[in-house]
Coordinates of C-alpha atoms and ligand atoms in Angstrom, one line a residue:
X1 CA 68.2 -25.2 25.6
X2 CA 66.3 -24.2 22.7
X3 CA 63.1 -25.9 21.9
X4 CA 61.0 -25.5 18.8
X5 CA 57.6 -26.6 18.8
X6 CA 55.3 -27.4 15.7
X7 CA 56.9 -24.5 13.5
X8 CA 55.2 -24.1 10.2
X9 CA 56.2 -21.4 7.4
X10 CA 54.1 -21.0 4.2
X11 CA 55.1 -18.9 1.3
X12 CA 51.9 -18.3 -0.9
X13 CA 51.0 -21.9 -1.7
X14 CA 54.4 -23.4 -0.8
X15 CA 54.4 -24.8 2.5
X16 CA 58.1 -24.7 3.2
X17 CA 58.2 -25.7 6.8
X18 CA 55.7 -28.2 8.0
X19 CA 55.0 -28.7 11.7
X20 CA 58.8 -28.9 12.6
X21 CA 59.7 -29.7 16.3
X22 CA 63.1 -30.3 17.8
X23 CA 65.3 -30.0 20.8
X24 CA 68.9 -28.5 20.9
X25 CA 70.7 -29.2 24.0
X26 CA 73.2 -26.8 25.3
X27 CA 76.6 -27.2 23.7
X28 CA 75.3 -29.7 21.4
X29 CA 76.1 -29.8 17.5
X30 CA 73.0 -30.6 15.7
X31 CA 72.8 -31.3 12.0
X32 CA 70.0 -30.6 9.8
X33 CA 70.3 -32.5 6.4
X34 CA 68.0 -32.2 3.4
X35 CA 68.4 -31.6 -0.4
X36 CA 67.8 -28.3 -1.8
X37 CA 64.2 -27.1 -1.2
X38 CA 63.7 -28.9 1.6
X39 CA 63.2 -25.9 3.9
X40 CA 66.4 -26.0 5.9
X41 CA 67.2 -22.0 5.4
X42 CA 63.5 -21.2 6.0
X43 CA 63.4 -23.3 9.4
X44 CA 66.6 -21.2 10.5
X45 CA 65.1 -17.9 9.4
X46 CA 61.9 -18.9 11.2
X47 CA 64.0 -19.6 14.2
X48 CA 65.4 -16.1 14.2
X49 CA 62.1 -14.5 13.3
X50 CA 63.3 -13.3 9.8
X51 CA 60.4 -14.8 8.0
X52 CA 56.6 -14.8 8.9
X53 CA 55.7 -18.0 11.0
X54 CA 52.2 -19.5 10.2
X55 CA 52.2 -21.3 13.5
X56 CA 54.6 -22.7 16.3
X57 CA 56.5 -21.7 19.1
X58 CA 60.1 -21.1 20.1
X59 CA 61.5 -21.7 23.8
X60 CA 64.6 -20.9 25.2
X61 CA 65.3 -22.9 28.6
X62 CA 61.8 -23.6 28.7
X63 CA 60.4 -20.1 28.7
X64 CA 58.9 -18.4 25.4
X65 CA 61.9 -16.9 23.6
X66 CA 60.8 -13.4 22.2
X67 CA 61.7 -12.8 18.8
X68 CA 63.1 -9.4 19.8
X69 CA 65.6 -11.4 22.2
X70 CA 66.6 -14.0 19.6
X71 CA 69.2 -11.7 17.7
X72 CA 71.2 -11.4 20.9
X73 CA 71.3 -15.1 21.5
X74 CA 71.2 -16.6 18.2
X75 CA 73.7 -15.7 15.4
X76 CA 73.7 -16.9 11.6
X77 CA 76.4 -17.5 9.1
X78 CA 75.5 -17.9 5.5
X79 CA 76.3 -19.8 2.5
X80 CA 77.7 -17.2 0.5
X81 CA 80.5 -15.2 2.2
X82 CA 81.2 -13.2 -1.1
X83 CA 77.9 -11.3 -1.0
X84 CA 77.4 -10.9 2.7
X85 CA 80.3 -8.4 2.9
X86 CA 79.5 -4.7 1.8
X87 CA 82.5 -4.0 -0.9
X88 CA 82.5 -0.2 -0.1
X89 CA 83.4 -0.4 3.7
X90 CA 86.4 -2.0 5.3
X91 CA 86.6 -5.2 7.0
X92 CA 87.0 -3.2 10.4
X93 CA 84.2 -0.7 9.8
X94 CA 81.7 -3.9 9.2
X95 CA 82.9 -5.6 12.3
X96 CA 82.8 -2.4 14.5
X97 CA 79.5 -1.7 13.3
X98 CA 78.3 -5.0 14.7
X99 CA 80.3 -4.3 18.0
X100 CA 78.7 -1.1 18.4
X101 CA 75.3 -2.4 17.8
X102 CA 75.5 -5.6 20.1
X103 CA 77.8 -4.6 22.7
X104 CA 77.4 -0.5 22.9
X105 CA 81.3 -0.3 22.4
X106 CA 82.6 2.9 20.6
X107 CA 85.6 4.3 19.4
X108 CA 88.7 2.4 20.5
X109 CA 87.2 0.0 22.2
X110 CA 85.1 -1.1 19.3
X111 CA 88.4 -1.2 17.4
X112 CA 90.0 -3.3 20.0
X113 CA 87.2 -5.7 20.2
X114 CA 87.2 -6.0 16.2
X115 CA 90.9 -6.9 16.3
X116 CA 90.2 -9.5 19.0
X117 CA 87.6 -11.1 17.0
X118 CA 89.7 -11.2 14.2
X119 CA 92.6 -12.9 16.1
X120 CA 89.6 -15.2 17.2
X121 CA 89.3 -16.5 13.7
X122 CA 93.0 -16.6 13.0
X123 CA 93.1 -13.7 10.8
X124 CA 97.1 -12.8 10.9
X125 CA 98.1 -9.2 11.4
X126 CA 94.5 -8.1 12.4
X127 CA 95.9 -4.8 13.3
X128 CA 96.5 -4.0 9.7
X129 CA 93.9 -6.3 8.2
X130 CA 91.1 -4.3 9.8
X131 CA 91.7 -1.5 7.2
X132 CA 91.3 -4.0 4.0
X133 CA 88.4 -4.1 1.8
X134 CA 86.6 -7.4 1.3
X135 CA 88.3 -7.6 -2.4
X136 CA 91.4 -7.9 -0.7
X137 CA 90.3 -11.0 1.3
X138 CA 90.2 -14.6 -0.1
X139 CA 86.9 -16.6 0.3
X140 CA 88.3 -18.4 3.1
X141 CA 89.3 -15.2 5.0
X142 CA 85.9 -13.7 4.0
X143 CA 84.0 -16.7 5.7
X144 CA 86.4 -16.2 8.8
X145 CA 85.4 -12.5 9.1
X146 CA 81.5 -13.5 8.9
X147 CA 81.9 -16.1 11.7
X148 CA 84.1 -13.2 13.5
X149 CA 80.8 -11.0 12.9
X150 CA 78.4 -13.7 14.2
X151 CA 80.5 -14.2 17.4
X152 CA 80.8 -10.4 18.1
X153 CA 77.4 -10.6 20.4
X154 CA 78.7 -13.8 22.2
X155 CA 75.8 -16.1 21.1
X156 CA 74.5 -19.1 22.8
X157 CA 73.7 -20.7 19.3
X158 CA 75.2 -20.5 16.1
X159 CA 73.4 -21.6 13.1
X160 CA 75.5 -22.2 10.2
X161 CA 73.7 -22.4 6.8
X162 CA 76.0 -24.3 4.2
X163 CA 78.8 -22.0 5.4
X164 CA 81.3 -23.8 3.3
X165 CA 79.5 -24.7 -0.1
X166 CA 81.2 -21.9 -1.9
X167 CA 84.7 -22.5 -0.7
X168 CA 87.2 -25.3 -2.2
X169 CA 87.6 -28.4 -0.1
X170 CA 91.2 -27.3 1.6
X171 CA 89.6 -24.1 2.8
X172 CA 86.0 -25.8 3.6
X173 CA 88.0 -28.1 6.0
X174 CA 89.9 -25.2 7.6
X175 CA 86.5 -23.4 8.2
X176 CA 84.9 -26.5 9.7
X177 CA 87.9 -27.0 11.9
X178 CA 87.7 -23.4 12.9
X179 CA 84.1 -23.7 13.7
X180 CA 84.7 -26.9 15.9
X181 CA 87.5 -25.0 17.7
X182 CA 85.4 -22.0 18.4
X183 CA 82.6 -24.2 19.8
X184 CA 84.7 -25.9 22.3
X185 CA 86.4 -22.6 23.4
X186 CA 83.4 -20.3 23.8
X187 CA 80.9 -23.1 24.4
X188 CA 78.1 -22.0 22.2
X189 CA 75.8 -24.8 20.6
X190 CA 75.8 -25.1 16.8
X191 CA 72.9 -26.0 14.2
X192 CA 74.8 -27.0 11.0
X193 CA 72.7 -27.0 7.9
X194 CA 73.9 -28.7 5.0
X195 CA 72.9 -31.3 2.0
X196 CA 76.6 -32.9 2.6
X197 CA 76.3 -36.1 4.7
X198 CA 80.1 -36.0 5.0
X199 CA 80.1 -32.9 6.9
X200 CA 77.3 -33.7 9.2
X201 CA 79.6 -36.8 10.4
X202 CA 82.6 -34.7 10.9
X203 CA 80.7 -31.7 12.6
X204 CA 77.5 -33.2 14.4
X205 CA 76.6 -35.9 17.2
X206 CA 72.8 -35.9 16.3
X207 CA 70.9 -35.0 12.9
X208 CA 67.3 -34.4 11.6
X209 CA 66.9 -35.3 8.2
X210 CA 64.5 -32.8 6.3
X211 CA 62.4 -33.5 3.1
X212 CA 59.9 -31.5 1.6
X213 CA 59.5 -29.3 4.8
X214 CA 59.3 -31.8 7.3
X215 CA 61.7 -33.8 9.5
X216 CA 61.7 -37.5 8.3
X217 CA 64.3 -38.7 10.5
X218 CA 65.9 -37.8 13.7
X219 CA 68.9 -40.0 14.9
X220 CA 72.4 -40.1 16.4
X221 CA 75.1 -39.5 13.8
X222 CA 76.7 -42.4 14.8
X223 CA 73.6 -44.7 14.2
X224 CA 72.2 -43.0 11.0
X225 CA 75.3 -44.2 9.0
X226 CA 74.8 -47.9 9.8
X227 CA 71.0 -48.1 10.0
X228 CA 69.2 -45.3 8.4
X229 CA 65.6 -45.9 8.6
X230 CA 63.9 -43.5 6.1
X231 CA 64.4 -44.1 2.4
X232 CA 65.7 -40.6 1.9
X233 CA 68.4 -41.1 4.4
X234 CA 69.4 -44.4 3.2
X235 CA 69.9 -43.1 -0.2
X236 CA 72.1 -40.4 1.2
X237 CA 74.1 -42.9 3.2
X238 CA 74.4 -45.3 0.1
X239 CA 75.6 -42.3 -2.0
X240 CA 78.3 -41.5 0.7
X241 CA 79.6 -45.1 0.7
X242 CA 80.0 -45.0 -3.0
X243 CA 81.9 -41.8 -2.9
X244 CA 83.8 -43.1 0.0
X245 CA 84.6 -46.2 -1.9
X246 CA 85.7 -44.5 -5.1
Ligands
ATP1 N1 61.3 -16.1 0.2 C1 60.5 -17.0 -0.4 N2 59.5 -16.8 -1.3 C2 58.8 -17.7 -1.8 N3 59.2 -19.4 -1.7 C3 60.2 -19.4 -1.0 C4 61.2 -18.2 -0.6 N4 62.2 -18.6 0.2 C5 62.1 -20.3 0.1 N5 61.1 -20.5 -0.5 C6 60.5 -21.9 -0.9 O1 60.6 -22.7 0.1 C7 61.2 -24.0 -0.1 C8 62.2 -24.3 0.9 O2 63.3 -23.4 0.5 P1 64.6 -23.5 1.4 O3 65.3 -22.1 1.0 O4 64.3 -23.2 2.9 O5 65.3 -24.7 1.0 P2 66.8 -25.3 1.6 O6 66.6 -26.6 2.3 O7 67.3 -24.1 2.4 O8 67.5 -25.4 0.0 P3 68.9 -25.1 -0.3 O9 69.8 -26.4 0.1 O10 69.1 -25.0 -1.8 O11 69.5 -23.9 0.3 C9 61.4 -24.1 -1.4 O12 60.5 -24.5 -2.2 C10 61.7 -22.3 -2.1 O13 61.3 -22.5 -3.3
MG2 MG1 69.2 -23.0 2.1

């Protein structure tokens, strides 16, 4: 269980995350919903200790969760699969690099693990595909590779930060289904960051709503749709209802 206590992050004068606290249970899928600039990504980066924290604590199973240990247990996939892969290295080299770092595997064992990870994310002919360069992969395939890299260290928690916004709707659905499938199969918990309420409904059982760096509402997804409490949440729900009715 991950526990975030009173986390705050400032960038100069911008208070990007203000006193945020929440719990993430094992195997839970928690959504973080909020408009652009509300502090969602900064919160995720703060949990991973990738930005400077002004105050607050992160605990794992009730104990201080040292920044140096977080990388081994929490993985993150980002919005943009197009810039996350290095164009000058093959897909295989990039997966093997992670496998070497995190699992201390080398040579053929790293290669076998890379192939296994590509199979896990349903890339066909992984034995051939590891020799391809990123430009030979479609956007959806690149995002599958990013997921494979994120899962290389067998994380307990996967943070997915808008992982499908750059993809068209069909591919978006495939990637979301893949994340759900892998979550069940491997048993990690997920923090799903998005401004899209539809995605939260599909992927998550509980949701935190963020506005201007603060959590303004926390609810079960099943409840929030019928009885949103905060005006901002109401607006989001109404927008979705209009879309669904169209
Ligand atoms: N590296 C940075 N330096 C200065 N300000 C930053 C930095 N990163 C984010 N901010 C500011 O912090 C606030 C929160 O940004 P953040 O990227 O966390 O929002 P977000 O909810 O992830 O938005 P989006 O949905 O657009 O990804 C914004 O006001 C943003 O301009
Ligand atoms: Mg963001």
